[in-house]
Amino acid sequence: MKKYALILILAMAAGACATLSNDYKKGVEAEMNQKYDQAVRYYQQAALDHPNDAVYRLALVRARSSASLFCLHTARSLVAQNKRMEAELDYKKALFYDPLNRAAADELRVLIAPPPKAEKNGPEKLEGPVRLKSSGEALNLSFRNEVSLRSIFQTLGRVANVNFLYDDTFRDTNLAIDLTGKDLQQAVNFLCVASKNFSRTIDEKTVIIVPDNVQKRMQYELNAIKTFYLSNIDASDVQMRLTQMVKTMYKVPSIQVDKNLNSVTIRDTPQAVALAEKLLRSWDKSKGEVVIDIEIMEVNRIRMKKLGIDLSTGILGIRLNPADGSMSDDGYFRFNGLDLGALGNYEITVPTAIAQFLGTDSDTKIIAQPRIRGLSGEKMEYIVGQKVPIVNSTFAAIAAGGLSTQPIVNYTLQDIGITIKMTPRIHLEREVTLEIELQVSSIAGTGTANIPIIANREIKNTVRLKDGETNLLAGLLRDEERKSVGGIVGLKDLPILGNLFSATQKTIEQTDVILTITPHIIRSIQITDEDMKPLWVDPDNLSGVTGAGGALRDAREEAVVAEEPPGRPNDAEGSVVYLSPASFEAPRDREFRINVELSSEKEIGNASLVLTFDPQILKLKDVLEGGGLRQMGEKVPFLKDISGGTCTIGFSSPPGGRGFKGRAVLAVLVFTSVNPGETSLGFTSATAGSPMGQAIVLQTGEASVSIR
């Protein structure tokens, strides 16, 4: 509920001051009674009659803004009651009073807009430059018995009038599959998933089928480049977030940031670029915005009482004034004829006594009504008062090696008055959390060398308010009482009679600060239904290309379990450490990744591995911690050391942790191809131990890399 203490004070001031116009007085009264339409008319007439007086113009601006917010709240209440016609009128009135009220404009647009049409196909997908051209009719093909995969593709090609090509490493296999009801692209994807291949569309009538492995992905993959222009967030802040969220199987996406245009350019597979686009769309949201009405009243009351006998002079004086006129014209006495013993030549002065019965009572009100507009999560600061210089003195030596006797005076300007710091945060429930810091400071007197003594009252608080709800903060009370007694020394201390020779002064000073805060949400965070939907991500499929068949992760995992791990020695048993993939081919100046995997039937708690390679052909950029170490707990000690063509990798279970067994990825090696050639990667040393300290023998496997 809005507090009207300020308006009441203005009304009293308007009634007491004859210089204010009658329209202004009526406007204050109407505003106090929440009759904003009348208040705007009265203030407008007062501003027209006195165009050079800023008081009337400011009152008109305040009344129009308050009227707009009042109509906005009324319209929202009518919308909640499903009174759309009445709500539309109040929204228009809110825009009439304040055409810049964006919240009213947006809500009115939503209110009168027709219902959106449901999207049948969902959001637009990022497609490749070339797509297979088919009739669009569903296929009627079913292979219930196992048939050669090449024969299935040939049959599909004759039905859909499409040519299928095969990589030189393609291996034919027997397969039984039902393609009834699928279109051409779906049929190709299903066949590739079942046979662990992927497809690359050459043109509208030609598709090549390639074994699904890392080196073939790098050879055939199709990359997309897209630039995203950001409006609300900083492009340099999203680079690291995108790198962590959008990771392909063997490389990180290429991201370029343009700070001048605040844009991000991404180069990766179409699936990775599409995922990055969805993430950027959900991140690039405008911050909420609020208008905070603040009313500040500081009330000072001083009561002073004086009671007693006040001696006006307070001294007893005597002087020589000869009656015979022996003083010369220049002010000197002549000793000739001067009689110092005669009492008639002396004059005496005595104090004057005044009986005081005085009492004063004064009130002072300091009023401010700021209106601050700010963003959610950003600090807002309001300071009213003055800057007082505070002396800071230091001492330095006059000469080198001497004593520090030379003063150096510096001045620090300190804010004295009322300081308000607020940080708003808008919630989706149309509520606002305010972190408030209120500081009231004043000069209480002076100390040594007339340095000001500053009295300070400070409060820190966090409140959560609804849109338009008022919070009252009061009780910062300071109460000072001073009593002083003056009179004739000795006589003023006498019992009972001392009151005849003394005067007592009693001063009581009370200061209180009253603060009301009312937040108004003018822009909320725009969360759409699309933002609330989850993003389904298949990590393996991020490295796919347009028309790739490797999409079902479960099918891939089953295929991996059924085979021996790549790079593992065929006759190895027990604990084996190996590289995956075991054979890799890449172009020059290309980044790729190789996994260091461990397969063990025993529980392993620590290991130390030394890997060698040819630094003339490969450059090891980094060694990333593998996901298998998470089985051992959090904060597992992980060691990596790269020196030329040698890399040392080590880990150990944390105190109280456990080891792991089975198959897991220990580390990921991030390489960059430097020069053409062939090199082998192997382990020159591999040791391991159980969590109990028992030694475990590790067998090792090698990998070969060819750079063209």
XYZ file of C-alpha atoms in Angstrom:
708
model
C 0.000 0.000 0.000
C 1.361 3.389 -0.990
C 2.376 5.655 1.836
C 1.190 9.223 1.541
C 3.230 10.938 4.220
C 5.134 12.954 1.619
C 2.008 14.107 -0.202
C 0.399 15.113 3.100
C 3.418 17.235 3.966
C 3.291 18.837 0.528
C -0.400 19.579 1.035
C 0.312 21.247 4.391
C 3.116 23.223 2.791
C 0.824 24.211 -0.051
C -1.823 25.470 2.390
C 0.697 27.448 4.414
C 2.501 29.038 1.463
C 0.586 31.758 -0.339
C 2.908 31.757 -3.366
C 1.721 28.339 -4.661
C -1.140 28.368 -7.141
C -4.584 27.122 -6.240
C -4.421 24.474 -9.024
C -1.254 23.068 -7.501
C -2.938 22.788 -4.090
C -5.880 20.951 -5.642
C -3.486 18.670 -7.525
C -1.683 17.702 -4.314
C -4.987 16.887 -2.655
C -6.155 14.803 -5.643
C -2.871 12.915 -5.804
C -3.096 12.149 -2.100
C -6.546 10.615 -2.674
C -5.311 8.554 -5.670
C -7.371 10.597 -8.118
C -4.585 10.777 -10.642
C -6.765 11.982 -13.541
C -7.728 15.110 -11.610
C -4.183 15.568 -10.299
C -2.776 15.549 -13.850
C -5.343 18.149 -14.983
C -4.642 20.453 -12.046
C -0.871 20.144 -12.385
C -1.107 20.711 -16.110
C -3.104 23.889 -15.621
C -0.624 25.101 -12.988
C 2.283 24.429 -15.347
C 0.547 26.337 -18.150
C -0.117 29.323 -15.890
C 3.482 29.332 -14.594
C 5.694 28.035 -17.438
C 8.924 29.224 -15.800
C 8.345 27.494 -12.460
C 10.008 24.070 -12.331
C 7.959 22.969 -9.292
C 4.795 22.605 -11.342
C 6.506 20.809 -14.229
C 8.106 18.280 -11.867
C 4.790 17.696 -10.125
C 3.125 17.073 -13.505
C 5.794 14.546 -14.538
C 5.466 12.731 -11.208
C 1.678 12.629 -11.430
C 1.679 11.329 -15.034
C 4.115 8.568 -14.125
C 2.108 7.593 -11.039
C -1.098 7.597 -13.080
C 0.482 5.325 -15.704
C 1.653 2.824 -13.087
C -1.734 2.898 -11.366
C -3.557 2.153 -14.628
C -1.052 -0.614 -15.409
C -1.736 -2.371 -12.081
C -5.477 -1.976 -12.584
C -5.241 -3.500 -16.075
C -3.300 -6.493 -14.765
C -5.967 -7.100 -12.121
C -8.658 -6.988 -14.813
C -6.742 -9.455 -16.970
C -6.566 -11.830 -14.002
C -10.359 -11.518 -13.722
C -10.693 -12.242 -17.482
C -12.108 -8.760 -18.150
C -10.211 -8.172 -21.364
C -12.188 -5.194 -22.697
C -11.829 -3.189 -19.480
C -8.164 -4.150 -19.239
C -7.542 -2.904 -22.779
C -8.921 0.536 -21.863
C -6.678 0.770 -18.786
C -3.631 -0.266 -20.801
C -4.364 2.515 -23.283
C -4.792 5.015 -20.449
C -1.427 3.939 -19.044
C 0.165 4.600 -22.451
C -1.630 7.943 -22.698
C -0.080 9.146 -19.457
C 3.338 7.636 -20.199
C 3.963 6.695 -23.872
C 7.344 5.223 -22.874
C 5.782 2.625 -20.556
C 7.136 -0.414 -22.385
C 5.543 -2.932 -20.048
C 2.073 -1.550 -20.810
C 2.788 -1.552 -24.554
C 4.028 -5.156 -24.548
C 1.158 -6.455 -22.422
C -1.388 -4.608 -24.552
C 0.123 -6.100 -27.710
C -0.167 -9.570 -26.232
C -3.727 -8.911 -25.074
C -5.082 -7.816 -28.452
C -2.925 -10.123 -30.596
C -4.624 -13.152 -32.178
C -3.707 -16.551 -30.743
C -0.474 -17.855 -32.288
C -0.656 -20.721 -34.691
C 0.807 -23.955 -33.442
C 4.031 -24.961 -35.150
C 3.662 -28.320 -36.772
C 7.288 -29.033 -37.448
C 8.825 -27.241 -34.458
C 11.752 -24.828 -34.807
C 13.647 -24.659 -38.066
C 16.572 -27.019 -38.236
C 19.995 -26.245 -39.599
C 20.232 -28.212 -42.835
C 23.186 -28.793 -45.118
C 23.563 -27.090 -48.503
C 22.604 -30.310 -50.342
C 19.736 -32.639 -49.441
C 18.523 -35.856 -50.975
C 15.682 -35.334 -53.395
C 12.921 -37.890 -53.117
C 9.272 -38.183 -54.032
C 8.254 -37.786 -50.375
C 6.249 -40.982 -50.362
C 6.770 -43.541 -47.624
C 8.766 -46.648 -48.514
C 7.343 -50.146 -48.476
C 10.512 -52.197 -48.008
C 11.013 -54.963 -45.492
C 13.954 -57.370 -45.257
C 12.879 -60.010 -42.741
C 15.761 -62.334 -43.541
C 19.386 -61.296 -43.340
C 20.443 -59.697 -46.609
C 23.711 -58.145 -47.706
C 23.903 -54.485 -46.708
C 25.145 -53.539 -50.154
C 22.130 -55.270 -51.673
C 19.768 -53.333 -49.394
C 21.323 -50.029 -50.481
C 21.092 -51.051 -54.138
C 17.413 -51.925 -53.713
C 16.768 -48.628 -51.955
C 18.616 -46.810 -54.745
C 16.457 -48.376 -57.454
C 13.244 -47.573 -55.602
C 14.199 -43.939 -54.822
C 16.301 -43.356 -57.954
C 19.417 -42.589 -55.896
C 23.045 -43.648 -56.436
C 24.950 -45.086 -53.449
C 28.750 -44.937 -53.362
C 31.000 -46.697 -50.845
C 34.270 -45.761 -49.205
C 37.209 -48.056 -49.926
C 37.160 -49.233 -46.286
C 33.442 -50.075 -46.371
C 32.735 -53.600 -45.107
C 29.648 -55.430 -46.223
C 27.571 -57.291 -43.652
C 24.275 -59.130 -43.449
C 21.311 -57.307 -41.999
C 17.574 -57.793 -41.437
C 15.578 -54.552 -41.178
C 12.081 -53.182 -41.791
C 11.914 -49.833 -43.604
C 8.144 -49.717 -44.058
C 6.689 -46.236 -43.560
C 10.075 -44.453 -43.628
C 11.062 -41.771 -46.107
C 14.345 -41.888 -48.023
C 16.468 -39.961 -45.506
C 15.095 -41.914 -42.555
C 15.813 -45.199 -44.310
C 19.429 -44.195 -44.953
C 19.861 -43.143 -41.327
C 18.415 -46.403 -39.981
C 20.654 -48.493 -42.206
C 23.730 -46.511 -41.142
C 22.875 -46.867 -37.452
C 22.398 -50.610 -37.733
C 25.637 -51.122 -39.667
C 27.785 -48.543 -37.792
C 28.303 -46.345 -40.830
C 27.439 -42.752 -41.640
C 26.356 -41.092 -44.859
C 27.473 -37.986 -46.730
C 25.207 -36.449 -49.351
C 27.169 -35.542 -52.483
C 24.274 -34.135 -54.499
C 20.531 -34.572 -54.721
C 20.857 -38.081 -56.172
C 24.190 -39.333 -54.787
C 25.118 -40.574 -51.301
C 28.399 -42.069 -50.088
C 28.427 -44.621 -47.250
C 31.474 -44.445 -44.944
C 32.512 -46.445 -41.831
C 31.781 -44.458 -38.700
C 35.146 -43.738 -37.046
C 37.105 -40.653 -36.097
C 39.462 -40.521 -39.064
C 36.655 -40.947 -41.577
C 34.645 -38.275 -39.839
C 37.504 -35.858 -40.279
C 37.851 -36.848 -43.921
C 34.176 -36.613 -44.915
C 32.576 -34.351 -42.350
C 30.754 -31.239 -43.499
C 31.245 -28.102 -41.393
C 28.922 -25.132 -41.066
C 29.917 -21.545 -40.282
C 27.367 -19.195 -38.772
C 27.585 -15.785 -37.102
C 25.341 -14.900 -34.177
C 24.826 -11.225 -33.325
C 24.175 -10.829 -29.613
C 22.009 -8.092 -28.187
C 22.110 -8.369 -24.392
C 25.119 -10.431 -23.283
C 28.790 -9.828 -23.927
C 30.230 -11.980 -26.705
C 33.529 -12.471 -24.877
C 31.667 -14.002 -21.912
C 29.960 -16.731 -23.927
C 33.063 -18.128 -25.629
C 34.150 -20.260 -22.666
C 30.569 -21.315 -21.919
C 30.015 -22.465 -25.497
C 33.313 -24.327 -25.522
C 32.316 -26.257 -22.419
C 28.741 -26.968 -23.537
C 29.331 -27.781 -27.217
C 32.100 -30.385 -27.340
C 32.388 -32.832 -30.182
C 33.863 -36.293 -29.889
C 37.435 -35.413 -30.819
C 37.710 -31.635 -31.070
C 36.335 -28.414 -29.653
C 34.313 -26.020 -31.836
C 36.061 -23.139 -33.545
C 34.697 -19.925 -32.029
C 35.673 -16.390 -33.094
C 34.527 -13.342 -31.109
C 34.111 -9.854 -32.604
C 33.919 -7.331 -29.755
C 33.093 -4.424 -32.088
C 29.957 -6.098 -33.444
C 29.374 -8.131 -30.266
C 29.057 -11.256 -32.380
C 30.167 -14.882 -32.195
C 31.134 -16.917 -35.261
C 31.093 -20.702 -34.865
C 32.505 -23.322 -37.194
C 31.573 -26.923 -36.540
C 29.212 -29.642 -37.630
C 25.614 -28.629 -38.380
C 24.450 -30.425 -35.225
C 26.943 -28.555 -33.026
C 26.118 -25.186 -34.641
C 22.392 -25.826 -34.188
C 22.954 -26.652 -30.512
C 25.032 -23.480 -30.069
C 22.235 -21.444 -31.677
C 19.668 -22.796 -29.228
C 21.964 -22.093 -26.284
C 22.685 -18.540 -27.432
C 18.976 -17.891 -27.950
C 18.262 -18.992 -24.383
C 21.184 -16.982 -22.955
C 20.708 -13.739 -24.900
C 17.805 -12.444 -22.835
C 17.253 -8.818 -21.918
C 17.568 -8.089 -18.232
C 14.548 -7.095 -16.238
C 14.066 -3.429 -15.440
C 12.471 -1.752 -12.448
C 11.489 1.725 -11.300
C 11.920 2.236 -7.567
C 10.059 5.039 -5.812
C 11.829 6.228 -2.673
C 10.470 8.658 -0.095
C 12.922 9.917 2.517
C 11.993 12.014 5.565
C 14.516 13.033 8.200
C 12.828 14.684 11.191
C 14.945 16.760 13.582
C 13.410 18.045 16.818
C 15.336 20.273 19.207
C 13.955 21.260 22.595
C 15.932 23.741 24.763
C 15.145 25.001 28.240
C 16.941 27.757 30.214
C 16.163 28.302 33.849
C 18.000 30.332 36.517
C 19.930 33.533 37.085
C 22.141 34.526 34.166
C 24.961 36.940 35.017
C 25.308 38.991 31.858
C 28.935 40.007 32.362
C 30.103 37.378 34.786
C 33.098 39.463 36.063
C 33.857 41.914 38.901
C 35.883 44.887 37.587
C 37.721 47.929 39.155
C 39.469 50.915 37.528
C 41.225 54.174 38.497
C 39.467 57.412 37.485
C 40.898 60.513 39.380
C 38.271 63.113 40.088
C 40.727 66.048 40.020
C 41.289 65.730 36.248
C 44.965 64.730 36.488
C 44.654 62.704 33.215
C 46.272 64.302 30.181
C 44.765 64.458 26.744
C 46.810 61.503 25.512
C 45.381 59.124 28.256
C 48.269 59.287 30.811
C 47.907 60.125 34.550
C 50.062 62.865 36.094
C 51.592 61.816 39.404
C 51.587 65.468 40.486
C 48.660 65.825 42.863
C 47.457 62.159 42.353
C 46.129 60.624 45.567
C 46.131 56.831 45.213
C 44.674 56.334 48.660
C 41.470 58.265 48.048
C 38.494 55.897 47.405
C 36.797 58.523 45.294
C 39.364 57.990 42.545
C 38.208 54.307 41.916
C 35.221 52.792 40.056
C 33.819 49.245 40.470
C 31.591 47.220 38.043
C 29.364 44.319 39.240
C 27.618 41.568 37.115
C 24.102 42.109 35.908
C 21.667 39.369 36.992
C 18.858 38.273 34.623
C 16.279 35.687 35.616
C 15.622 33.375 32.604
C 12.527 31.202 32.083
C 13.009 30.313 28.366
C 11.848 27.217 26.453
C 12.108 26.529 22.670
C 10.812 23.621 20.557
C 11.733 23.399 16.852
C 11.056 20.756 14.177
C 12.973 20.321 10.939
C 12.013 17.992 8.053
C 14.345 17.061 5.221
C 12.342 15.516 2.400
C 13.452 13.783 -0.821
C 11.468 11.758 -3.339
C 13.841 10.209 -5.889
C 12.640 7.835 -8.594
C 15.391 5.511 -9.778
C 15.249 3.272 -12.839
C 17.686 0.408 -13.117
C 18.393 -3.097 -14.403
C 18.000 -6.348 -12.528
C 21.247 -7.392 -10.893
C 22.896 -3.964 -11.304
C 23.709 -1.768 -8.311
C 21.897 1.561 -8.006
C 23.189 4.333 -5.767
C 21.514 7.506 -4.517
C 23.384 10.114 -2.452
C 21.955 13.367 -1.095
C 24.027 15.577 1.164
C 27.413 17.204 0.986
C 31.082 16.291 0.861
C 33.088 17.255 3.940
C 36.896 17.405 3.833
C 38.584 15.263 6.479
C 42.214 16.024 7.319
C 44.709 13.173 7.067
C 48.198 14.186 8.220
C 51.373 12.191 7.783
C 54.926 13.030 8.810
C 58.019 12.701 6.661
C 61.681 13.489 7.128
C 62.939 16.815 5.868
C 66.167 15.229 4.649
C 67.175 11.679 3.903
C 67.854 9.726 7.074
C 66.364 12.384 9.335
C 63.491 12.279 11.771
C 59.931 12.371 10.473
C 59.061 15.886 11.561
C 57.629 17.505 8.412
C 53.817 17.246 8.313
C 52.119 16.447 5.020
C 48.437 17.297 5.044
C 45.971 15.467 2.800
C 42.226 15.863 2.562
C 39.673 13.136 2.020
C 36.183 14.107 0.903
C 33.552 12.111 2.756
C 29.860 12.036 1.899
C 27.689 13.401 4.684
C 23.952 12.981 4.370
C 21.798 10.103 3.143
C 23.294 7.333 1.000
C 21.142 4.534 -0.436
C 22.596 1.585 -2.337
C 20.245 -0.984 -3.820
C 20.622 -4.044 -6.026
C 17.296 -5.308 -7.403
C 16.686 -8.816 -8.711
C 13.476 -9.621 -10.569
C 11.863 -13.025 -10.097
C 9.639 -14.874 -12.524
C 6.776 -14.566 -10.013
C 6.748 -10.774 -10.617
C 8.454 -10.091 -7.327
C 11.582 -8.066 -6.630
C 14.346 -8.811 -4.148
C 16.139 -5.668 -2.980
C 19.503 -5.667 -1.262
C 19.394 -2.342 0.589
C 22.196 -0.421 2.266
C 21.047 2.762 4.015
C 23.524 5.113 5.653
C 22.643 8.368 7.399
C 25.588 10.462 8.524
C 25.850 13.924 10.046
C 28.431 16.158 11.716
C 28.047 15.755 15.476
C 30.715 18.282 16.423
C 34.433 18.896 16.164
C 37.344 17.206 17.820
C 41.064 17.851 17.984
C 42.260 20.542 15.571
C 38.638 21.191 14.573
C 38.393 17.832 12.811
C 34.709 16.982 12.292
C 33.136 14.243 14.382
C 30.774 12.264 12.160
C 27.703 10.532 13.554
C 26.695 7.538 11.480
C 23.582 5.333 11.314
C 23.657 2.408 8.920
C 21.446 -0.557 8.138
C 21.763 -3.426 5.651
C 18.763 -5.503 4.754
C 17.366 -7.768 2.034
C 13.629 -7.746 1.337
C 11.420 -9.402 -1.253
C 8.463 -7.329 -2.397
C 5.662 -7.775 -4.854
C 5.281 -5.464 -7.807
C 3.913 -2.196 -6.354
C 4.262 -3.263 -2.699
C 5.629 -0.625 -0.298
C 8.177 -1.340 2.415
C 8.474 1.093 5.346
C 11.841 1.404 7.027
C 11.959 3.582 10.143
C 13.367 3.613 13.646
C 16.842 4.973 12.870
C 16.394 7.204 15.895
C 19.111 9.261 17.503
C 18.297 10.924 20.841
C 20.823 13.298 22.452
C 20.412 15.223 25.707
C 22.841 17.911 26.907
C 22.779 19.802 30.206
C 25.070 22.693 31.176
C 25.194 24.837 34.355
C 26.845 28.278 34.490
C 27.243 30.831 37.289
C 29.611 32.381 39.826
C 32.397 30.069 40.861
C 31.871 28.844 44.399
C 28.462 30.440 44.837
C 26.734 28.298 42.172
C 27.665 25.139 44.090
C 25.939 26.192 47.325
C 22.913 24.106 48.294
C 19.576 25.779 47.508
C 21.139 29.266 47.399
C 23.319 28.251 44.438
C 20.302 28.540 42.122
C 20.301 32.308 42.743
C 23.812 32.596 41.313
C 23.593 30.085 38.376
C 21.614 29.239 35.206
C 20.849 25.766 33.818
C 20.512 25.057 30.078
C 19.035 21.687 28.896
C 19.006 20.717 25.192
C 17.273 17.598 23.795
C 17.858 16.717 20.116
C 15.934 13.894 18.435
C 16.494 12.765 14.844
C 14.583 10.031 13.023
C 14.771 8.806 9.423
C 11.732 7.342 7.663
C 12.200 5.570 4.332
C 9.577 4.003 2.058
C 10.550 1.908 -0.972
C 8.126 0.815 -3.703
C 9.410 -1.220 -6.705
C 7.566 -1.260 -10.016
C 8.489 -3.865 -12.643
C 8.445 -2.318 -16.096
C 10.210 -5.143 -17.961
C 10.470 -8.795 -16.976
C 12.733 -11.488 -18.353
C 11.042 -12.838 -21.465
C 10.828 -16.605 -20.995
C 8.993 -18.380 -23.817
C 7.565 -21.873 -23.986
C 10.429 -22.833 -26.281
C 12.938 -21.858 -23.587
C 11.285 -24.234 -21.126
C 11.738 -27.245 -23.370
C 14.804 -29.453 -22.793
C 17.561 -29.808 -25.381
C 18.189 -33.441 -26.160
C 21.864 -33.885 -26.956
C 23.562 -37.023 -28.218
C 27.306 -36.435 -27.606
C 28.313 -38.942 -30.270
C 26.006 -37.430 -32.849
C 27.446 -33.926 -32.401
C 30.352 -34.935 -34.593
C 28.047 -36.230 -37.324
C 27.305 -34.592 -40.654
C 24.161 -33.890 -42.592
C 22.450 -37.183 -43.234
C 24.644 -39.031 -40.751
C 23.256 -42.299 -39.590
C 24.976 -42.564 -36.186
C 22.228 -41.105 -34.001
C 21.036 -43.778 -31.609
C 23.474 -43.852 -28.738
C 22.218 -47.074 -27.233
C 22.840 -48.948 -30.474
C 26.404 -47.601 -30.570
C 27.117 -48.586 -26.992
C 25.898 -52.103 -27.658
C 28.149 -52.326 -30.687
C 31.159 -51.075 -28.690
C 30.597 -53.610 -25.925
C 30.323 -56.432 -28.451
C 33.723 -55.620 -29.985
C 37.202 -55.510 -28.555
C 38.248 -51.941 -27.694
C 40.232 -50.272 -30.522
C 43.952 -50.370 -29.897
C 43.832 -53.068 -27.239
C 46.217 -56.004 -27.804
C 44.250 -59.050 -28.930
C 46.040 -61.444 -26.572
C 46.055 -59.102 -23.584
C 44.431 -60.178 -20.364
C 44.141 -58.534 -16.960
C 44.948 -54.803 -16.862
C 45.600 -53.033 -20.177
C 46.212 -49.380 -21.032
C 45.787 -48.446 -24.709
C 45.076 -45.584 -27.118
C 41.792 -45.103 -29.001
C 41.636 -44.937 -31.961
C 44.608 -47.175 -32.711
C 44.925 -45.896 -36.293
C 44.293 -42.307 -37.261
C 44.685 -40.179 -40.409
C 44.395 -36.399 -40.462
C 45.354 -33.432 -42.657
C 48.020 -30.919 -41.753
C 47.280 -28.112 -39.262
C 44.315 -29.937 -37.787
C 43.376 -30.481 -34.161
C 42.259 -33.951 -33.071
C 41.958 -36.025 -29.903
C 43.034 -39.496 -28.826
C 41.751 -41.205 -25.685
C 43.938 -42.988 -23.141
C 41.761 -45.856 -21.934
C 42.270 -48.426 -19.203
C 40.635 -51.832 -18.944
C 41.206 -53.778 -15.741
C 39.519 -56.522 -13.776
C 41.352 -55.386 -10.641
C 40.656 -52.258 -8.631
C 43.219 -49.589 -9.524
C 43.925 -46.711 -7.142
C 46.917 -45.021 -8.847
C 48.862 -45.132 -12.083
C 51.836 -43.456 -13.783
C 52.182 -43.471 -17.594
C 54.908 -42.123 -19.901
C 53.885 -41.604 -23.556
C 56.236 -40.807 -26.462
C 55.600 -39.455 -29.976
C 57.426 -37.588 -32.766
C 57.309 -33.829 -32.011
C 58.260 -33.041 -35.638
C 54.927 -34.428 -36.809
C 52.628 -33.911 -33.812
C 52.307 -31.258 -31.147
C 50.603 -32.173 -27.885
C 48.643 -29.062 -26.838
C 46.959 -30.330 -23.676
C 46.003 -33.372 -21.629
C 42.445 -33.365 -20.301
C 41.215 -35.384 -17.363
C 39.073 -38.321 -18.443
C 35.631 -39.156 -17.170
C 36.763 -42.472 -15.702
C 38.465 -40.741 -12.786
C 35.096 -39.525 -11.510
C 34.453 -43.056 -10.277
C 37.131 -42.492 -7.661
C 35.390 -39.486 -6.103
C 35.747 -35.732 -6.283
C 39.023 -33.793 -6.619
C 41.141 -36.730 -7.742
C 44.830 -35.644 -7.931
C 45.719 -35.582 -11.649
C 49.264 -35.010 -12.979
C 50.241 -34.015 -16.525
C 53.639 -32.948 -17.818
C 54.440 -32.269 -21.489
C 58.069 -31.972 -22.562
C 58.896 -32.179 -26.276
C 57.888 -35.635 -27.505
C 57.244 -37.040 -24.022
C 54.151 -36.802 -21.882
C 53.790 -38.003 -18.289
C 50.322 -38.755 -16.923
C 49.543 -39.768 -13.353
C 46.682 -39.971 -10.892
C 45.920 -41.359 -7.441
C 42.792 -41.886 -5.396
C 42.039 -39.116 -2.861
C 42.282 -39.822 0.875
C 39.416 -42.051 1.835
C 38.543 -42.578 -1.830
C 38.179 -45.729 -3.799
C 39.702 -47.126 -6.957
C 37.918 -48.210 -10.090
C 37.811 -51.270 -12.261
C 36.344 -52.084 -15.600
C 36.802 -49.931 -18.683
C 37.244 -46.162 -18.433
C 38.869 -43.159 -20.132
C 41.807 -41.900 -18.072
C 42.816 -38.902 -20.183
C 42.187 -37.184 -23.505
C 45.238 -36.140 -25.564
C 44.681 -32.970 -27.624
C 47.059 -33.048 -30.620
C 47.740 -30.685 -33.498
C 49.231 -32.027 -36.740
C 52.372 -30.085 -37.622
C 54.069 -31.701 -40.644
C 53.195 -34.582 -43.011
C 54.476 -37.990 -42.036
C 53.749 -41.072 -39.980
C 54.450 -41.599 -36.298
C 53.563 -44.056 -33.600
C 52.379 -43.340 -30.108
C 53.423 -45.746 -27.385
C 54.041 -46.086 -23.672
C 57.629 -46.398 -22.510
C 56.544 -46.821 -18.887
C 53.279 -47.897 -17.292
C 52.906 -48.685 -13.586
C 49.824 -48.989 -11.401
C 48.807 -49.909 -7.873
C 45.702 -50.841 -5.946
C 44.166 -48.610 -3.245
C 45.881 -50.870 -0.664
C 49.311 -50.272 -2.234
C 49.708 -53.583 -4.126
C 51.512 -53.364 -7.478
C 49.512 -54.125 -10.638
C 51.134 -55.050 -13.954
C 49.847 -52.984 -16.884
C 50.039 -54.162 -20.474
C 50.228 -51.436 -23.101
C 48.985 -50.864 -26.629
C 50.180 -48.521 -29.369
C 48.592 -46.255 -31.959
C 49.723 -44.990 -35.368
C 48.988 -41.553 -36.810
C 49.381 -40.534 -40.456
C 49.468 -36.840 -41.373
C 48.956 -36.032 -45.059
